[in-house]
PDB file of C-alpha atoms in Angstrom:
ATOM      1  CA  MET A  28      33.390   9.248 -75.971  1.00 49.00           C
ATOM      2  CA  THR A  29      33.101   7.573 -72.832  1.00 47.00           C
ATOM      3  CA  THR A  30      30.094   8.199 -70.209  1.00 49.00           C
ATOM      4  CA  PRO A  31      31.100   8.630 -66.608  1.00 53.00           C
ATOM      5  CA  VAL A  32      29.536   5.908 -63.828  1.00 46.00           C
ATOM      6  CA  LYS A  33      28.001   7.721 -61.061  1.00 50.00           C
ATOM      7  CA  ARG A  34      28.723   5.445 -57.858  1.00 51.00           C
ATOM      8  CA  LEU A  35      25.928   4.673 -55.730  1.00 47.00           C
ATOM      9  CA  PRO A  36      26.007   5.652 -52.445  1.00 52.00           C
ATOM     10  CA  ARG A  37      26.965   2.829 -50.002  1.00 57.00           C
ATOM     11  CA  ARG A  38      24.052   1.852 -47.560  1.00 58.00           C
ATOM     12  CA  MET A  39      24.578   1.480 -44.094  1.00 56.00           C
ATOM     13  CA  PRO A  40      24.535  -1.587 -42.356  1.00 60.00           C
ATOM     14  CA  GLY A  41      21.739  -2.325 -40.076  1.00 59.00           C
ATOM     15  CA  TRP A  42      24.217  -2.575 -37.020  1.00 57.00           C
ATOM     16  CA  ALA A  43      25.931   0.583 -37.649  1.00 60.00           C
ATOM     17  CA  LYS A  44      22.786   2.472 -37.088  1.00 60.00           C
ATOM     18  CA  VAL A  45      21.706   0.288 -33.684  1.00 59.00           C
ATOM     19  CA  VAL A  46      25.402   1.590 -32.696  1.00 61.00           C
ATOM     20  CA  ALA A  47      25.098   5.449 -34.246  1.00 66.00           C
ATOM     21  CA  ALA A  48      21.833   5.585 -32.404  1.00 66.00           C
ATOM     22  CA  LEU A  49      23.080   4.314 -29.096  1.00 67.00           C
ATOM     23  CA  VAL A  50      25.660   6.555 -29.458  1.00 62.00           C
ATOM     24  CA  LEU A  51      23.156   9.595 -30.326  1.00 62.00           C
ATOM     25  CA  VAL A  52      21.254   8.535 -26.903  1.00 61.00           C
ATOM     26  CA  LEU A  53      24.477   8.419 -24.629  1.00 61.00           C
ATOM     27  CA  VAL A  54      25.437  12.252 -26.274  1.00 56.00           C
ATOM     28  CA  VAL A  55      22.771  13.724 -25.283  1.00 55.00           C
ATOM     29  CA  PHE A  56      21.869  11.899 -21.612  1.00 54.00           C
ATOM     30  CA  PHE A  57      25.018  13.124 -20.568  1.00 51.00           C
ATOM     31  CA  ALA A  58      24.345  16.698 -22.261  1.00 53.00           C
ATOM     32  CA  GLY A  59      21.093  16.714 -19.745  1.00 54.00           C
ATOM     33  CA  LEU A  60      23.771  15.939 -17.043  1.00 48.00           C
ATOM     34  CA  ARG A  61      26.149  18.700 -18.048  1.00 49.00           C
ATOM     35  CA  LEU A  62      23.732  21.135 -18.417  1.00 47.00           C
ATOM     36  CA  SER A  63      22.003  20.327 -15.032  1.00 49.00           C
ATOM     37  CA  VAL A  64      25.732  21.433 -13.319  1.00 49.00           C
ATOM     38  CA  ILE A  65      26.284  24.427 -15.024  1.00 49.00           C
ATOM     39  CA  PRO A  66      24.960  27.215 -13.463  1.00 53.00           C
ATOM     40  CA  GLY A  67      22.106  29.410 -15.112  1.00 51.00           C
ATOM     41  CA  LEU A  68      21.398  26.787 -17.414  1.00 46.00           C
ATOM     42  CA  LYS A  69      19.532  24.611 -15.492  1.00 49.00           C
ATOM     43  CA  ASP A  70      16.895  27.478 -15.010  1.00 55.00           C
ATOM     44  CA  LEU A  71      17.247  28.472 -18.935  1.00 49.00           C
ATOM     45  CA  PHE A  72      16.271  24.669 -19.381  1.00 50.00           C
ATOM     46  CA  GLY A  73      14.021  24.023 -16.440  1.00 58.00           C
ATOM     47  CA  THR A  74      10.773  22.697 -16.497  1.00 68.00           C
ATOM     48  CA  GLU A  75       7.765  24.009 -14.470  1.00 76.00           C
ATOM     49  CA  THR A  76       4.824  22.790 -12.448  1.00 78.00           C
ATOM     50  CA  HIS A  77       1.280  23.584 -12.945  1.00 78.00           C
ATOM     51  CA  ASP A  78      -1.778  21.730 -11.008  1.00 78.00           C
ATOM     52  CA  ARG A  79      -4.620  21.652 -13.588  1.00 79.00           C
ATOM     53  CA  SER A  80      -6.650  18.472 -11.069  1.00 80.00           C
ATOM     54  CA  GLY A  81     -10.286  18.957 -11.322  1.00 79.00           C
ATOM     55  CA  PRO A  82     -12.171  19.406  -8.233  1.00 85.00           C
ATOM     56  CA  ALA A  83     -12.394  15.978  -5.915  1.00 82.00           C
ATOM     57  CA  LEU A  84     -15.797  14.418  -6.000  1.00 81.00           C
ATOM     58  CA  LEU A  85     -17.446  12.882  -3.034  1.00 77.00           C
ATOM     59  CA  LYS A  86     -17.804   8.770  -4.112  1.00 74.00           C
ATOM     60  CA  SER A  87     -19.715   7.971  -0.614  1.00 72.00           C
ATOM     61  CA  ILE A  88     -20.218   8.313   3.226  1.00 74.00           C
ATOM     62  CA  GLN A  89     -19.235   5.553   5.716  1.00 69.00           C
ATOM     63  CA  ASP A  90     -20.074   5.709   9.553  1.00 65.00           C
ATOM     64  CA  ILE A  91     -17.113   4.581  11.350  1.00 73.00           C
ATOM     65  CA  SER A  92     -17.770   3.244  14.933  1.00 84.00           C
ATOM     66  CA  ARG A  93     -14.204   2.452  15.429  1.00 88.00           C
ATOM     67  CA  TYR A  94     -12.621   3.841  18.495  1.00 91.00           C
ATOM     68  CA  GLU A  95      -8.944   5.147  17.186  1.00 92.00           C
ATOM     69  CA  ALA A  96      -7.164   3.942  20.741  1.00 93.00           C
ATOM     70  CA  ALA A  97      -3.506   4.050  19.997  1.00 94.00           C
ATOM     71  CA  SER A  98      -1.325   5.323  16.975  1.00 95.00           C
ATOM     72  CA  GLY A  99       2.475   3.763  16.480  1.00 95.00           C
ATOM     73  CA  ASN A 100       5.305   6.098  14.495  1.00 95.00           C
ATOM     74  CA  PHE A 101       7.461   3.411  12.826  1.00 96.00           C
ATOM     75  CA  GLN A 102      10.789   4.111  10.981  1.00 95.00           C
ATOM     76  CA  VAL A 103      12.400   1.440   8.786  1.00 92.00           C
ATOM     77  CA  VAL A 104      15.338   1.761   6.240  1.00 91.00           C
ATOM     78  CA  VAL A 105      14.774  -0.446   3.323  1.00 88.00           C
ATOM     79  CA  ASP A 106      17.664  -1.644   1.386  1.00 84.00           C
ATOM     80  CA  LEU A 107      15.773  -2.914  -2.203  1.00 75.00           C
ATOM     81  CA  GLU A 108      18.755  -4.395  -4.797  1.00 68.00           C
ATOM     82  CA  LYS A 109      17.793  -5.889  -8.294  1.00 66.00           C
ATOM     83  CA  ASP A 110      20.317  -8.200 -10.296  1.00 55.00           C
ATOM     84  CA  ALA A 111      20.156  -9.126 -13.635  1.00 56.00           C
ATOM     85  CA  LYS A 112      21.674 -12.915 -14.360  1.00 57.00           C
ATOM     86  CA  LEU A 113      24.840 -12.645 -16.499  1.00 54.00           C
ATOM     87  CA  LEU A 114      25.209  -8.745 -16.505  1.00 49.00           C
ATOM     88  CA  PRO A 115      27.493  -6.895 -14.093  1.00 49.00           C
ATOM     89  CA  ASP A 116      26.041  -4.448 -11.890  1.00 49.00           C
ATOM     90  CA  ALA A 117      27.266  -1.375 -14.094  1.00 49.00           C
ATOM     91  CA  ILE A 118      25.269  -2.277 -17.269  1.00 49.00           C
ATOM     92  CA  ARG A 119      22.070  -3.871 -15.863  1.00 52.00           C
ATOM     93  CA  GLY A 120      20.660  -3.625 -11.996  1.00 55.00           C
ATOM     94  CA  THR A 121      19.614  -1.298  -9.559  1.00 70.00           C
ATOM     95  CA  ARG A 122      19.707  -0.401  -5.777  1.00 69.00           C
ATOM     96  CA  THR A 123      17.991   1.789  -3.749  1.00 81.00           C
ATOM     97  CA  LEU A 124      18.307   2.707  -0.296  1.00 86.00           C
ATOM     98  CA  TYR A 125      15.191   4.580   1.088  1.00 90.00           C
ATOM     99  CA  VAL A 126      13.834   5.865   4.652  1.00 92.00           C
ATOM    100  CA  GLY A 127      10.417   5.180   5.469  1.00 93.00           C
ATOM    101  CA  ALA A 128       8.224   6.415   8.205  1.00 95.00           C
ATOM    102  CA  GLY A 129       4.555   5.871   8.474  1.00 96.00           C
ATOM    103  CA  THR A 130       2.094   5.309  11.495  1.00 96.00           C
ATOM    104  CA  VAL A 131      -0.144   2.128  12.426  1.00 96.00           C
ATOM    105  CA  ASP A 132      -3.239   2.864  14.295  1.00 96.00           C
ATOM    106  CA  ALA A 133      -4.886   0.462  16.891  1.00 96.00           C
ATOM    107  CA  TYR A 134      -8.523   0.557  17.206  1.00 95.00           C
ATOM    108  CA  VAL A 135     -11.630  -1.244  18.977  1.00 94.00           C
ATOM    109  CA  ASP A 136     -14.686  -1.984  17.064  1.00 93.00           C
ATOM    110  CA  LEU A 137     -17.464  -0.474  19.270  1.00 90.00           C
ATOM    111  CA  GLY A 138     -20.142  -1.446  16.424  1.00 88.00           C
ATOM    112  CA  LYS A 139     -19.518  -5.083  17.395  1.00 88.00           C
ATOM    113  CA  ILE A 140     -20.547  -5.023  20.412  1.00 89.00           C
ATOM    114  CA  GLY A 141     -23.988  -6.764  21.203  1.00 88.00           C
ATOM    115  CA  GLU A 142     -26.928  -6.451  23.664  1.00 85.00           C
ATOM    116  CA  ASN A 143     -25.294  -9.970  26.043  1.00 89.00           C
ATOM    117  CA  ASP A 144     -22.139  -8.371  26.072  1.00 91.00           C
ATOM    118  CA  VAL A 145     -23.281  -5.357  28.296  1.00 92.00           C
ATOM    119  CA  LYS A 146     -24.850  -5.397  31.931  1.00 92.00           C
ATOM    120  CA  VAL A 147     -25.716  -3.382  34.185  1.00 92.00           C
ATOM    121  CA  ASN A 148     -27.524  -3.846  37.448  1.00 91.00           C
ATOM    122  CA  GLY A 149     -30.399  -2.655  38.613  1.00 87.00           C
ATOM    123  CA  ASP A 150     -29.374   0.253  40.529  1.00 90.00           C
ATOM    124  CA  ARG A 151     -27.155   1.138  37.725  1.00 88.00           C
ATOM    125  CA  THR A 152     -23.986   1.197  40.009  1.00 91.00           C
ATOM    126  CA  SER A 153     -21.830  -1.596  38.280  1.00 93.00           C
ATOM    127  CA  ALA A 154     -21.650  -2.306  34.739  1.00 93.00           C
ATOM    128  CA  THR A 155     -19.835  -4.863  32.716  1.00 94.00           C
ATOM    129  CA  LEU A 156     -18.615  -4.661  28.903  1.00 94.00           C
ATOM    130  CA  ARG A 157     -17.095  -7.246  27.178  1.00 95.00           C
ATOM    131  CA  LEU A 158     -15.268  -6.144  23.869  1.00 94.00           C
ATOM    132  CA  PRO A 159     -13.563  -7.097  20.797  1.00 94.00           C
ATOM    133  CA  HIS A 160     -10.144  -7.728  20.556  1.00 95.00           C
ATOM    134  CA  ALA A 161      -8.333  -4.207  19.476  1.00 95.00           C
ATOM    135  CA  ARG A 162      -6.990  -4.377  15.899  1.00 95.00           C
ATOM    136  CA  LEU A 163      -4.538  -2.930  13.613  1.00 96.00           C
ATOM    137  CA  GLY A 164      -5.055  -0.744  10.981  1.00 95.00           C
ATOM    138  CA  LYS A 165      -3.696  -0.421   7.766  1.00 94.00           C
ATOM    139  CA  PRO A 166      -0.417   1.415   7.497  1.00 95.00           C
ATOM    140  CA  ALA A 167       0.214   4.562   6.210  1.00 94.00           C
ATOM    141  CA  LEU A 168       3.468   6.060   4.864  1.00 94.00           C
ATOM    142  CA  ASP A 169       4.438   9.513   5.448  1.00 94.00           C
ATOM    143  CA  PRO A 170       5.879  11.197   2.549  1.00 91.00           C
ATOM    144  CA  ASP A 171       7.096  14.182   4.233  1.00 93.00           C
ATOM    145  CA  ARG A 172       9.389  11.986   6.167  1.00 93.00           C
ATOM    146  CA  SER A 173      10.182   9.504   3.697  1.00 92.00           C
ATOM    147  CA  TYR A 174      12.791   9.906   1.079  1.00 90.00           C
ATOM    148  CA  ALA A 175      15.600   8.060  -1.141  1.00 86.00           C
ATOM    149  CA  VAL A 176      18.766   8.276   0.614  1.00 83.00           C
ATOM    150  CA  SER A 177      20.577   6.691  -2.576  1.00 77.00           C
ATOM    151  CA  LYS A 178      19.661   5.284  -5.629  1.00 71.00           C
ATOM    152  CA  GLN A 179      22.442   3.404  -7.809  1.00 63.00           C
ATOM    153  CA  ARG A 180      21.666   2.335 -11.814  1.00 61.00           C
ATOM    154  CA  GLY A 181      22.941   0.555 -14.411  1.00 50.00           C
ATOM    155  CA  LEU A 182      23.468   1.802 -17.567  1.00 49.00           C
ATOM    156  CA  PHE A 183      20.440   0.004 -19.701  1.00 45.00           C
ATOM    157  CA  ASP A 184      18.140   1.135 -16.423  1.00 48.00           C
ATOM    158  CA  ARG A 185      19.296   4.994 -16.612  1.00 50.00           C
ATOM    159  CA  LEU A 186      18.692   4.854 -20.231  1.00 46.00           C
ATOM    160  CA  GLY A 187      15.230   3.107 -19.955  1.00 50.00           C
ATOM    161  CA  ASP A 188      14.650   6.096 -17.519  1.00 52.00           C
ATOM    162  CA  LEU A 189      14.802   8.422 -20.686  1.00 43.00           C
ATOM    163  CA  PHE A 190      11.813   6.554 -22.294  1.00 43.00           C
ATOM    164  CA  SER A 191       9.897   6.176 -19.325  1.00 50.00           C
ATOM    165  CA  ASP A 192       6.609   7.715 -18.297  1.00 47.00           C
ATOM    166  CA  ASN A 193       7.546   7.533 -14.526  1.00 48.00           C
ATOM    167  CA  PRO A 194      11.281   7.903 -14.110  1.00 47.00           C
ATOM    168  CA  ASN A 195      12.596   6.979 -10.998  1.00 51.00           C
ATOM    169  CA  GLY A 196       9.535   5.228  -9.621  1.00 58.00           C
ATOM    170  CA  GLU A 197       9.745   4.410  -5.893  1.00 80.00           C
ATOM    171  CA  GLN A 198       6.618   2.351  -5.730  1.00 85.00           C
ATOM    172  CA  ALA A 199       8.738  -1.229  -5.324  1.00 85.00           C
ATOM    173  CA  VAL A 200      10.362   0.393  -2.000  1.00 88.00           C
ATOM    174  CA  GLN A 201       7.496   1.936  -0.895  1.00 91.00           C
ATOM    175  CA  LYS A 202       5.295  -1.064  -0.584  1.00 92.00           C
ATOM    176  CA  LEU A 203       8.173  -2.724   1.150  1.00 91.00           C
ATOM    177  CA  ALA A 204       8.344  -0.376   3.662  1.00 93.00           C
ATOM    178  CA  VAL A 205       4.369  -0.163   4.207  1.00 95.00           C
ATOM    179  CA  ARG A 206       4.987  -4.162   4.838  1.00 94.00           C
ATOM    180  CA  HIS A 207       7.799  -3.933   7.028  1.00 94.00           C
ATOM    181  CA  ILE A 208       5.730  -1.451   9.484  1.00 96.00           C
ATOM    182  CA  GLY A 209       2.863  -3.343   9.705  1.00 95.00           C
ATOM    183  CA  ASP A 210       5.157  -6.379  10.479  1.00 95.00           C
ATOM    184  CA  ALA A 211       6.593  -3.750  12.948  1.00 95.00           C
ATOM    185  CA  ALA A 212       3.405  -2.898  14.263  1.00 96.00           C
ATOM    186  CA  LYS A 213       2.056  -6.736  14.995  1.00 95.00           C
ATOM    187  CA  GLU A 214       5.353  -7.492  16.585  1.00 94.00           C
ATOM    188  CA  SER A 215       4.613  -4.537  18.897  1.00 93.00           C
ATOM    189  CA  GLU A 216       2.428  -3.731  21.751  1.00 93.00           C
ATOM    190  CA  LEU A 217       0.130  -1.493  20.106  1.00 96.00           C
ATOM    191  CA  THR A 218      -3.108  -3.529  20.666  1.00 95.00           C
ATOM    192  CA  ALA A 219      -2.332  -3.798  24.015  1.00 95.00           C
ATOM    193  CA  ARG A 220      -2.072  -0.318  24.440  1.00 96.00           C
ATOM    194  CA  ALA A 221      -5.421   0.074  22.591  1.00 96.00           C
ATOM    195  CA  GLU A 222      -6.920  -2.032  25.237  1.00 95.00           C
ATOM    196  CA  SER A 223      -6.043  -0.528  27.912  1.00 95.00           C
ATOM    197  CA  ASN A 224      -6.444   3.192  26.478  1.00 95.00           C
ATOM    198  CA  THR A 225     -10.559   1.998  25.767  1.00 95.00           C
ATOM    199  CA  THR A 226     -10.417   0.890  29.003  1.00 95.00           C
ATOM    200  CA  GLY A 227      -9.821   3.976  30.929  1.00 94.00           C
ATOM    201  CA  MET A 228     -11.995   6.069  28.448  1.00 94.00           C
ATOM    202  CA  LEU A 229     -15.217   3.605  29.316  1.00 93.00           C
ATOM    203  CA  GLU A 230     -14.163   4.008  33.321  1.00 94.00           C
ATOM    204  CA  GLY A 231     -13.840   7.506  33.311  1.00 93.00           C
ATOM    205  CA  LEU A 232     -16.799   7.834  31.115  1.00 92.00           C
ATOM    206  CA  LEU A 233     -19.541   5.360  32.876  1.00 92.00           C
ATOM    207  CA  ARG A 234     -18.308   6.504  36.335  1.00 93.00           C
ATOM    208  CA  SER A 235     -18.995  10.302  35.295  1.00 92.00           C
ATOM    209  CA  LEU A 236     -22.424   9.105  34.839  1.00 91.00           C
ATOM    210  CA  GLY A 237     -22.856   7.501  38.176  1.00 90.00           C
ATOM    211  CA  PHE A 238     -21.723   4.134  37.753  1.00 92.00           C
ATOM    212  CA  LYS A 239     -19.261   2.779  40.826  1.00 93.00           C
ATOM    213  CA  GLU A 240     -17.878   0.261  39.598  1.00 94.00           C
ATOM    214  CA  VAL A 241     -16.599  -0.759  35.750  1.00 94.00           C
ATOM    215  CA  ARG A 242     -15.713  -4.065  34.589  1.00 94.00           C
ATOM    216  CA  VAL A 243     -14.383  -4.241  31.039  1.00 95.00           C
ATOM    217  CA  SER A 244     -13.030  -6.997  29.336  1.00 94.00           C
ATOM    218  CA  TYR A 245     -11.988  -8.034  25.905  1.00 95.00           C
ATOM    219  CA  GLY A 246     -12.891 -11.500  23.805  1.00 90.00           C
ATOM    220  CA  SER A 247     -12.722 -12.479  19.696  1.00 71.00           C
TER     221      SER A 247
END
């Protein structure tokens, strides 16, 4: 009497498990793309956004002595490309074309005017003022006027976005846009325009108070 020998199930090699997992991820990824282009299914499996943020808390109050005398609007096209060594762009690499729009303010800090910087004659008809040079504020990117024109990503980058908390992040191009806008503001005549506007404002104000001669100069 013979006893049949049971065959043990063959264990899947480690490399086969990795390949199977990769194939499963690709199937899910491309299935999601197909669902997004089929009419009706996108709304069925879409997501909803709910704002459950708490109220904003006032942390501090700071007095401002700046006279905002001019503001410049800037726009820059950022072309940011990141390549991987020894790998083609179709496998690993990103390229983002981004239009960044923002503003930079130029101001004169009136709080730095000392007692010796203001001179008035005896009959209060002549005034001489010495002000600090105008300076540039920090560039402010306008999210309503800034947008990504195109995004090109390799296969690994697309797969990484599936497991990322912030897929398609644009922090890098936004920071680059802010830097370029700041550099453009430095090369512009924004500070000169701010000093001219400040001079006109002070001349009009002091003349309305009875001063006939007003001299305004700028120094460091």
